[in-house]
Tab-separated table of C-alpha atoms in Angstrom:
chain	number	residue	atom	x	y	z
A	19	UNK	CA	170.523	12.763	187.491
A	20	UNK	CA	168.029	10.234	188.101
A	21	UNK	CA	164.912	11.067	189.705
A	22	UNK	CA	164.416	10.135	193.613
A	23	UNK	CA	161.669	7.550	195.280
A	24	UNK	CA	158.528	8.661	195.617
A	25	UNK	CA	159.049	12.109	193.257
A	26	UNK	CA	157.359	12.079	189.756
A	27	UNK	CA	159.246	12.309	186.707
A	28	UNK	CA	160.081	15.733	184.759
A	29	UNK	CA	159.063	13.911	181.623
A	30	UNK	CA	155.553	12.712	183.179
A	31	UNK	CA	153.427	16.555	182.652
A	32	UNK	CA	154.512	16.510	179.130
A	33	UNK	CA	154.657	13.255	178.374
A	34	UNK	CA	151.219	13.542	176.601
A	35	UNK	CA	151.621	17.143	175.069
A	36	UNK	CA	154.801	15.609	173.344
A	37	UNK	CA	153.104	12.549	171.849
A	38	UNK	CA	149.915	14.622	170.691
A	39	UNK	CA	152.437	16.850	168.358
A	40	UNK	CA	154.049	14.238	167.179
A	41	UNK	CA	151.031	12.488	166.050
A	42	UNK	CA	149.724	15.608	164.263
A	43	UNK	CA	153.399	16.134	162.730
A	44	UNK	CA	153.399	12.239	161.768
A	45	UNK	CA	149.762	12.356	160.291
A	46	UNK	CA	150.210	12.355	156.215
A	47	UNK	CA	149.475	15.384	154.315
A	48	UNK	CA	146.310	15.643	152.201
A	49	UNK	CA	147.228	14.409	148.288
A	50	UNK	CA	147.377	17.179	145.770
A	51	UNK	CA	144.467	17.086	143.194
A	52	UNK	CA	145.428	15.421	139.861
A	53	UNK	CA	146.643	17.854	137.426
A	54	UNK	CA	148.088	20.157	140.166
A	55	UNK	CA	151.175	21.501	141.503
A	56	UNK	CA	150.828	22.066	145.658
A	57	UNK	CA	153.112	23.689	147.413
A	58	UNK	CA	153.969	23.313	150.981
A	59	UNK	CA	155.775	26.252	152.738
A	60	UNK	CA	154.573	28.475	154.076
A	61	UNK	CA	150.892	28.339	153.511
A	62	UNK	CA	149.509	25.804	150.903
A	63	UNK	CA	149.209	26.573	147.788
A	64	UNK	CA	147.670	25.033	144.673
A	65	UNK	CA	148.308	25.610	140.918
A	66	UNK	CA	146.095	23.601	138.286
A	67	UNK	CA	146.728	24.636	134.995
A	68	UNK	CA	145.251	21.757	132.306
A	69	UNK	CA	144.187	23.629	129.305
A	70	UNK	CA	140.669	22.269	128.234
A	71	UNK	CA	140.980	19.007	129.593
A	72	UNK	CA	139.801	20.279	133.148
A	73	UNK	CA	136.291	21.370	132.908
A	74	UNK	CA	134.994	21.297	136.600
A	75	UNK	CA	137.352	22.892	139.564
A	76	UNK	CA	139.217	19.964	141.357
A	77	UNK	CA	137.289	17.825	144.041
A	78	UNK	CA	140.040	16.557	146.097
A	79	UNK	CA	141.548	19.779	146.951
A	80	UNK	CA	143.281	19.663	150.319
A	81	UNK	CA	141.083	21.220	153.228
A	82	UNK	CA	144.351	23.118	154.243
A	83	UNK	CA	144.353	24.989	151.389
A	84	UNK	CA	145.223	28.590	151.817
A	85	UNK	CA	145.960	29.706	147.313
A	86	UNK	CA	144.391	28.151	144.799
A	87	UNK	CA	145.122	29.182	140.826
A	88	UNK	CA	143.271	27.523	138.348
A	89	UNK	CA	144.825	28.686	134.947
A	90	UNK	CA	144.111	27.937	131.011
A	91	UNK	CA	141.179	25.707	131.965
A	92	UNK	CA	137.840	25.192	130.599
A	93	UNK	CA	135.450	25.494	133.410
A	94	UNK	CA	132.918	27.374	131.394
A	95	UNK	CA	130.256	27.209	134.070
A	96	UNK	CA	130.504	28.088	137.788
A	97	UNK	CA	127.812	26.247	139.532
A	98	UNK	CA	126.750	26.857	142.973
A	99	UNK	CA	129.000	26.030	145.376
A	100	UNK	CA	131.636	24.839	142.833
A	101	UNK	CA	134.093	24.730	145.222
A	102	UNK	CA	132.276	22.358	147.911
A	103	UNK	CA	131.599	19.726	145.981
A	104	UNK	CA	128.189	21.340	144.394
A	105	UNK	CA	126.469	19.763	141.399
A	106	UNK	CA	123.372	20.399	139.376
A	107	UNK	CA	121.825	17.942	141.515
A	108	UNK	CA	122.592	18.656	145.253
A	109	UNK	CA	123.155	22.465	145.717
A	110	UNK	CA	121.340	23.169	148.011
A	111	UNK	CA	123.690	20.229	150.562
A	112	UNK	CA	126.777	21.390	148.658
A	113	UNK	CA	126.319	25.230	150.201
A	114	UNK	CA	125.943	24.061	153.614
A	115	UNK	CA	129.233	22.146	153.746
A	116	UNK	CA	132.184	24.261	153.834
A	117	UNK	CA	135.361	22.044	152.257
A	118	UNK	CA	137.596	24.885	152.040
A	119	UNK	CA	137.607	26.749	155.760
A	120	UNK	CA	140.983	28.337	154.811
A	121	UNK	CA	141.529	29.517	151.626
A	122	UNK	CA	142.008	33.256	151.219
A	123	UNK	CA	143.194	33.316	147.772
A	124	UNK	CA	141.372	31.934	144.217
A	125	UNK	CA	142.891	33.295	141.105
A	126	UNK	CA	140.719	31.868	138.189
A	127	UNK	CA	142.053	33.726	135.067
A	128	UNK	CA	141.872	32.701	131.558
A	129	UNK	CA	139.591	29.761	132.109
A	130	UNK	CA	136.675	30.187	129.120
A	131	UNK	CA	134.387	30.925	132.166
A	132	UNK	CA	130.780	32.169	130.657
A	133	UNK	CA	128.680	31.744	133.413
A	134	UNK	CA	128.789	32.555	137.579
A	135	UNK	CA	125.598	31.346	138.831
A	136	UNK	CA	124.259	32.234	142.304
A	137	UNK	CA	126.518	31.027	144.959
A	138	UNK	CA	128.894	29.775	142.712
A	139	UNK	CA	131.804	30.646	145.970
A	140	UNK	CA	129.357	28.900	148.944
A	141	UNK	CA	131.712	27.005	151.201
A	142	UNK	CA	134.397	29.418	150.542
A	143	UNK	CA	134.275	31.705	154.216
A	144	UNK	CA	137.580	33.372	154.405
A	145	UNK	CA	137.782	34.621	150.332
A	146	UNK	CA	139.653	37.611	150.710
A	147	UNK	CA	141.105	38.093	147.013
A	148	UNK	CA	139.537	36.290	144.171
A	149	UNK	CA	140.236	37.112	140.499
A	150	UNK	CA	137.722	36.510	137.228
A	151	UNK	CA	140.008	38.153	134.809
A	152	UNK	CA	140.465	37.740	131.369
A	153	UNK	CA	137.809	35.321	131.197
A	154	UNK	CA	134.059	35.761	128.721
A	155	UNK	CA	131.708	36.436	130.797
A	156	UNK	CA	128.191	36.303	129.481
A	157	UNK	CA	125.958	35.542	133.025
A	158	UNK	CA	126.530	36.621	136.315
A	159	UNK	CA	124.080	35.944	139.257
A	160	UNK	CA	122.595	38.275	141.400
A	161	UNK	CA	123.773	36.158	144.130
A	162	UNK	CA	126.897	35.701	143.061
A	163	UNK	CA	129.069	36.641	145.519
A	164	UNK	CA	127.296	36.037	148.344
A	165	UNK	CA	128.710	34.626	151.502
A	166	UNK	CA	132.042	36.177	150.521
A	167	UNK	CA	132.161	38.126	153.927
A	168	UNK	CA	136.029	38.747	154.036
A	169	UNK	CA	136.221	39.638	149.986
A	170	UNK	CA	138.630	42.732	150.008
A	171	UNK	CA	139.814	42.603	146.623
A	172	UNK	CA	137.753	41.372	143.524
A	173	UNK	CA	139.207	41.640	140.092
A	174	UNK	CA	136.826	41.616	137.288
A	175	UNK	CA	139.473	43.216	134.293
A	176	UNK	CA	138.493	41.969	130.590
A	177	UNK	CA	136.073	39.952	131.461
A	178	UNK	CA	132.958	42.130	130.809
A	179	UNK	CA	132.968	43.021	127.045
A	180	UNK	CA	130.774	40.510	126.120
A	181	UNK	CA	128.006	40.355	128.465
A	182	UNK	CA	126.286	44.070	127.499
A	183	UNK	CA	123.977	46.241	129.650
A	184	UNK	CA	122.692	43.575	130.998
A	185	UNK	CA	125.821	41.862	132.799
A	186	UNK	CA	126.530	45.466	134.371
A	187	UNK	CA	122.809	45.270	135.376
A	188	UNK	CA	123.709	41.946	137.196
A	189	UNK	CA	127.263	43.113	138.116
A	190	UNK	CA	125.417	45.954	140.028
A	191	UNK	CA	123.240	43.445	141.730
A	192	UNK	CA	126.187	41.353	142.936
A	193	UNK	CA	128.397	43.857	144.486
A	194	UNK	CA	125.750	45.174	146.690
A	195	UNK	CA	126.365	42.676	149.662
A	196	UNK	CA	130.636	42.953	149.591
A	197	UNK	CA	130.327	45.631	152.272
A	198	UNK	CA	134.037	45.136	152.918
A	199	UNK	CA	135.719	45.258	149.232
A	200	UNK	CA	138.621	47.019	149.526
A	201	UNK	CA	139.999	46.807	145.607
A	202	UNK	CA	137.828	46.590	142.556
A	203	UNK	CA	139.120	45.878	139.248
A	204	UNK	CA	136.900	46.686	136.092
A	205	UNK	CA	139.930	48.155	133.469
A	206	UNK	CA	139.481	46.924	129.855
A	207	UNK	CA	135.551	46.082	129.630
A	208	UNK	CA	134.501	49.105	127.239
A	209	UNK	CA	132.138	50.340	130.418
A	210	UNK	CA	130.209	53.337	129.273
A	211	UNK	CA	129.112	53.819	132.774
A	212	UNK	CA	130.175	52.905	136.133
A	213	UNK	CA	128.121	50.224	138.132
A	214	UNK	CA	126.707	52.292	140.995
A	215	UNK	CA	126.716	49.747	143.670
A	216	UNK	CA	130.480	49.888	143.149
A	217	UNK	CA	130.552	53.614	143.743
A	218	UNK	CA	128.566	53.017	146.935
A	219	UNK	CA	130.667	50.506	148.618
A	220	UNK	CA	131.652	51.542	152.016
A	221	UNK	CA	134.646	50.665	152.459
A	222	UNK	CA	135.970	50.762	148.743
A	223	UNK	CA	139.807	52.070	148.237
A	224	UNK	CA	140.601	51.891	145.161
A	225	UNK	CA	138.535	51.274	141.486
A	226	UNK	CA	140.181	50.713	138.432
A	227	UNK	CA	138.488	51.865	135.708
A	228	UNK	CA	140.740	52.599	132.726
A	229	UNK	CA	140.685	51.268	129.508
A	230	UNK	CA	136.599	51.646	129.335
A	231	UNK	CA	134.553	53.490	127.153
A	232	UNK	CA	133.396	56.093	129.710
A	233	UNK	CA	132.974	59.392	128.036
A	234	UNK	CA	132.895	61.944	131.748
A	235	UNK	CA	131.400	61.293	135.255
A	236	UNK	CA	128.362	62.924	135.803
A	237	UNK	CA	127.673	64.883	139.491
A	238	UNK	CA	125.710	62.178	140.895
A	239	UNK	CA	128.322	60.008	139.908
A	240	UNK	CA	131.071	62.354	141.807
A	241	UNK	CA	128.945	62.448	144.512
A	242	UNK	CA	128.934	58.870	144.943
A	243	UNK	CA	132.396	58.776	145.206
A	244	UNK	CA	132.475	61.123	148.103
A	245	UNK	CA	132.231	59.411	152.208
A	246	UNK	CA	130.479	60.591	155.092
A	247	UNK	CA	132.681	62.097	157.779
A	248	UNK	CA	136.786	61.780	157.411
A	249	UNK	CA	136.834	58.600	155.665
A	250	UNK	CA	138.250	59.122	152.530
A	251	UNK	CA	137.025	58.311	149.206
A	252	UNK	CA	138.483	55.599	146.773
A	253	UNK	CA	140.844	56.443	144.189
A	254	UNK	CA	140.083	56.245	140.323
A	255	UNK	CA	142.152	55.215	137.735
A	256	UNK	CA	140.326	56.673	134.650
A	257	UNK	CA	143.493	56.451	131.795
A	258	UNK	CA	142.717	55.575	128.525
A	259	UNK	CA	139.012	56.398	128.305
A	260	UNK	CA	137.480	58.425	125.317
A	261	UNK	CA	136.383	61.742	127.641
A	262	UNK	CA	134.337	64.433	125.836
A	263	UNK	CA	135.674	67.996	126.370
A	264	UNK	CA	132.189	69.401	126.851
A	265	UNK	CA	130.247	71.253	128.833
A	266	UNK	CA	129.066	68.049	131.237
A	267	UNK	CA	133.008	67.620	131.703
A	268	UNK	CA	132.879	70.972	133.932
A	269	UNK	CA	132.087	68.944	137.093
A	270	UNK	CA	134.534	66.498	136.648
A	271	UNK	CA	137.229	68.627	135.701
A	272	UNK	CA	136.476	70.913	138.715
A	273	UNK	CA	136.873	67.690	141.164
A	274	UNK	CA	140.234	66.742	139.760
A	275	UNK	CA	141.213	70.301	140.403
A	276	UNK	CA	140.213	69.625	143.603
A	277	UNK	CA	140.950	66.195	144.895
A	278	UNK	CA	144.053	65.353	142.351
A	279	UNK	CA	145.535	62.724	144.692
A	280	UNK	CA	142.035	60.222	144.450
A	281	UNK	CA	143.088	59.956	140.786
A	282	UNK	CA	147.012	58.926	140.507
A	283	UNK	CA	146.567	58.370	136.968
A	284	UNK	CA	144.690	61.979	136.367
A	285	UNK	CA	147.543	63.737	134.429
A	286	UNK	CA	146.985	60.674	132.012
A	287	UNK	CA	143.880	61.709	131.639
A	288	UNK	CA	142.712	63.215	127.732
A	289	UNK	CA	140.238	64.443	125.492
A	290	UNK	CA	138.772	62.474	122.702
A	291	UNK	CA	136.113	65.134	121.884
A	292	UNK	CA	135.521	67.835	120.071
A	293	UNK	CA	138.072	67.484	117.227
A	294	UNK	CA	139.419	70.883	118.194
A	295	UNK	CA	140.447	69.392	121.575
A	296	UNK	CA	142.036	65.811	120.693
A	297	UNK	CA	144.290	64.895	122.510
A	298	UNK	CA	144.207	67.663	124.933
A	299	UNK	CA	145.081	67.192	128.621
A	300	UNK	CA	142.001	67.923	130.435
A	301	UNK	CA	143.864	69.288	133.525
A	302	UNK	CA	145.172	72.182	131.177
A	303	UNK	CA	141.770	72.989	129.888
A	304	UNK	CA	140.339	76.292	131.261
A	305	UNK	CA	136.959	75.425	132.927
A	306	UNK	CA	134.876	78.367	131.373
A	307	UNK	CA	136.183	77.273	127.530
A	308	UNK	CA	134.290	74.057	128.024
A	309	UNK	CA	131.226	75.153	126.028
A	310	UNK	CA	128.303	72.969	124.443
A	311	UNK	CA	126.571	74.005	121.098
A	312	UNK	CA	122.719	75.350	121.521
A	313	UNK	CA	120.616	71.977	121.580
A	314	UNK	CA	123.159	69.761	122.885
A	315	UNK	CA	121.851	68.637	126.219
A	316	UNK	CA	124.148	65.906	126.457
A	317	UNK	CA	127.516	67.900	126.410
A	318	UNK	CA	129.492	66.341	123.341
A	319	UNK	CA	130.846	69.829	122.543
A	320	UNK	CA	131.392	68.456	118.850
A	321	UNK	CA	130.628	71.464	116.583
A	322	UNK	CA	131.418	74.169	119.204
A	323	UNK	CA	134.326	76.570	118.721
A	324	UNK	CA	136.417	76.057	121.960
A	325	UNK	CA	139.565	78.343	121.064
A	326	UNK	CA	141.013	79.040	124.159
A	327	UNK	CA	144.080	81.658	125.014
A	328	UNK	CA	146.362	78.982	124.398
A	329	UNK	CA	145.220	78.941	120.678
A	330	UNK	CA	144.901	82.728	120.118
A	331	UNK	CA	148.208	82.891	121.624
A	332	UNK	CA	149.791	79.789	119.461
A	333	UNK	CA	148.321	82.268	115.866
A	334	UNK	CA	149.893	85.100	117.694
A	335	UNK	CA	153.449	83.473	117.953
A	336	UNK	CA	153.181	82.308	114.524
A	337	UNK	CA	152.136	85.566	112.826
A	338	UNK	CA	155.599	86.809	114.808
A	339	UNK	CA	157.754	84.164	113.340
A	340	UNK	CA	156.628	84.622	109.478
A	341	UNK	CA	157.011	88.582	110.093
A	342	UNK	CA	160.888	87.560	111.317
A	343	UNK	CA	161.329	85.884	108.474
A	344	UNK	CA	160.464	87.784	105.972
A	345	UNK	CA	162.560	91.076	108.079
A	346	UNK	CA	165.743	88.348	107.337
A	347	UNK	CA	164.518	88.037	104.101
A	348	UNK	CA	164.600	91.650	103.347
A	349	UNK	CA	167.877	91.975	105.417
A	350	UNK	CA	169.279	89.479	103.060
A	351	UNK	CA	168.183	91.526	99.625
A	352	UNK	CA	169.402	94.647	100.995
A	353	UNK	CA	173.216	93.159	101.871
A	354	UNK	CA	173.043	91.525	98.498
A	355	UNK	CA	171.840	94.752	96.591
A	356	UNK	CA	175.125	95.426	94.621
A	357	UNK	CA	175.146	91.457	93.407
A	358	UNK	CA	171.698	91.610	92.778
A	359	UNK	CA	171.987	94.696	90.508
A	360	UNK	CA	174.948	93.125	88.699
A	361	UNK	CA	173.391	90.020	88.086
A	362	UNK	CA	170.047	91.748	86.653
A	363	UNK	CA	172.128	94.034	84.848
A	364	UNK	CA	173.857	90.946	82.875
A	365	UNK	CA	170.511	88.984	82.891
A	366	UNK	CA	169.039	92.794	80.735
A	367	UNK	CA	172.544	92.097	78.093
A	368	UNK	CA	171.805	88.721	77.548
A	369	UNK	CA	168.237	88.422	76.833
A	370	UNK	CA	169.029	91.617	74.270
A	371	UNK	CA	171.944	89.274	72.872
A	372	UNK	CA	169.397	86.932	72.226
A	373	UNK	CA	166.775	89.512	70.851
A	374	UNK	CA	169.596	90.656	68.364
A	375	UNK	CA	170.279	87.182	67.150
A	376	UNK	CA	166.188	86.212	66.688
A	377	UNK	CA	165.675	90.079	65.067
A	378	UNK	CA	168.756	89.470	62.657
A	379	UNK	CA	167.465	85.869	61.567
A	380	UNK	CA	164.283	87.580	60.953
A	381	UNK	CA	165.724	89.886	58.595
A	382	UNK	CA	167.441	87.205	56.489
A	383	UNK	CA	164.703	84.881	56.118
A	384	UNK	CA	162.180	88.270	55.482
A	385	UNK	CA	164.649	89.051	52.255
A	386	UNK	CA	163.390	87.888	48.536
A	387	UNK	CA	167.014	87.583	46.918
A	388	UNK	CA	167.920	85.013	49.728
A	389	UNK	CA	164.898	82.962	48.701
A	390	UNK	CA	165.634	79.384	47.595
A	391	UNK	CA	164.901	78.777	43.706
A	392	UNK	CA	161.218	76.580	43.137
A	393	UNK	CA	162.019	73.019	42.974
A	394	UNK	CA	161.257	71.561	39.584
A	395	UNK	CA	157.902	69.972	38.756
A	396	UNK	CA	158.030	65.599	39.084
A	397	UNK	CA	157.893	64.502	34.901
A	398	UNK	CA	159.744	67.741	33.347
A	399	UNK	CA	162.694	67.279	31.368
A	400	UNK	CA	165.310	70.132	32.139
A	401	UNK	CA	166.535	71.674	29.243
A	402	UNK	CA	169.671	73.585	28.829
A	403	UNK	CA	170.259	77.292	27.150
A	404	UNK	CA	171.811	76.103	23.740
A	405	UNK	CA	169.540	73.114	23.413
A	406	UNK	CA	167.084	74.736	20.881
A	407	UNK	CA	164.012	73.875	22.622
């Protein structure tokens, strides 16, 4: 129905409104970076995966952003603020701009990356997961992860071997401002130790430590791991590490007794030391057989005699299976006597058959008359009875 004189249009409040959305709906979408895949729906996300030819993360990529995977790349170096356009010769401008405002995800795996330097993820303010895997580290900054407020989940899995005691000194340094990591990923980067800044995080739920070289947890170690109040404490995966059976496992063994459900992987968990315990689930060990040898501060437990009740017991059942089988043995001879008799009894006539034949040969070759005649010298003529000679 048309409208009457004098009274405004229903169209005329939103008139504006309308044409405002459709300009934003009209306006084109930012280009996806060369050597990318984007993808629209329902958050943006970006996939770059160039082998060696891309050495420097992408310039153009859209401000929308929300995922970004860089894959099979050669980056090599993370400079600061790598993601907002920062170069080795304007940092310090680079950090202050903020080109990404949205993205939440960066997965850069597999990239040849040997060096983080400080503020490498400047400009990036709502990182919640980011991902360094499988990549050689060598360097990290200090610094960094700084900025990376909303980090809850950092995953840092084969990517440590390399670096030595001094990357895990600078790892240590770099997760002490990520006061709200949720997930931490260290599995597979021969650790002898963990990094105590991760043990310390407050808000830490999980840290995945297996595959590593760790050999035990020490107390102040366990302590770490334990939160003020009711919070609870992060789980542990600690599979696949070489633990020693010692006497410095007694603490350690005595918290997974007591808090089994912080380590889901605990019943994986198994001895690698002494040789007497290999292979050993430590959750079946018996706390007070955990001895160290006199002079062995350090716990390694190699030379000491650790047989437990399980062992004597294991002897025990096998001194009762060889004593059943020799009663069946026995059993058997006395069933058999009769055959056993009979076959002993012909056994006794043969061998004198045979003693009768070697004594009656004797006697034959012992008599003179059976003796063979000399043979004939080599050059004598033989000469017969009537020859006269």
């Amino acid at each position: 129905m048309a409208p009457r004189v004098g009274q405004p249009g229903l169209w005329g409040p939103l008139l504006p409104g309308l044409l405002l959305a459709a300009a934003a709906l009209s306006r084109p979408a930012a280009p996806c970076p060369f050597q990318c895949y984007c993808f629209g729906s329902p958050k943006l996300l970006l996939r770059c995966a160039s082998g060696a030819e891309l050495r420097q993360p992408p310039r153009d990529v859209p401000p929308d952003a929300r995922n970004l995977t860089i894959v099979g790349a050669n980056l090599t170096v993370l400079r600061a603020a790598a993601f907002a356009g920062g170069d080795a010769d304007g940092e310090e401008e680079a950090a202050a701009a903020v080109r990404l405002p949205l993205l939440t995800a960066l997965r850069l795996t597999h990239n040849n990356i040997e060096v983080v330097e400080d503020g490498a993820f400047d400009g990036l303010p709502s990182l919640a997961a980011l991902d360094l895997s499988h990549n050689p580290l060598r360097a990290l900054g200090g610094g960094a992860f700084r900025g990376l407020l909303e980090l809850r989940s950092l995953q840092l899995n084969h990517a440590l071997v390399r670096g030595g005691p001094v990357l895990l000194d600078a790892l240590d340094a770099a997760l002490a401002p990520l006061a709200e990591l949720h997930l931490l990923g260290l599995a597979g980067n021969a650790l002898s130790r963990l990094p105590p800044a991760a043990l310390r995080l407050p808000r830490l739920q999980q840290l995945d430590a297996h595959l590593n070289a760790l050999v035990g947890l020490g107390p102040d170690e366990l302590r770490a791991l334990e939160r003020d109040g009711d919070r609870p404490g992060p789980r542990l995966l600690l599979a696949d590490n070489p633990l020693r059976c010692g006497c410095a496992a007694r603490p350690l063994l005595a918290w997974l007794r007591n808090a089994t459900e912080r380590v889901p992987d605990a019943r994986r968990l198994r001895c690698a030391a002494p040789r007497a315990l290999l292979d050993r689930p430590l959750l079946d060990l018996d706390e007070t057989r955990l001895r160290c040898a006199d002079g062995d501060p350090n716990g390694r437990g190699d030379e000491v005699d650790v047989q437990g009740p399980e062992l004597e017991a294991s002897y025990v059942f096998f001194g009762l299976v060889l004593a059943l089988i020799g009663l069946i043995f026995l059993m058997v001879l006395y069933l058999n006597r009769r055959g056993i008799q009979r076959w002993m009894r012909n056994l006794r006539e043969a061998c004198r058959d045979q003693m009768e034949g070697y004594h009656y040969r004797y006697e034959q070759d012992a008599d003179p008359r059976r003796a063979p005649a000399p043979a004939a010298p080599a050059g004598s003529r033989a000469t017969s009875p009537g020859s006269g000679l």
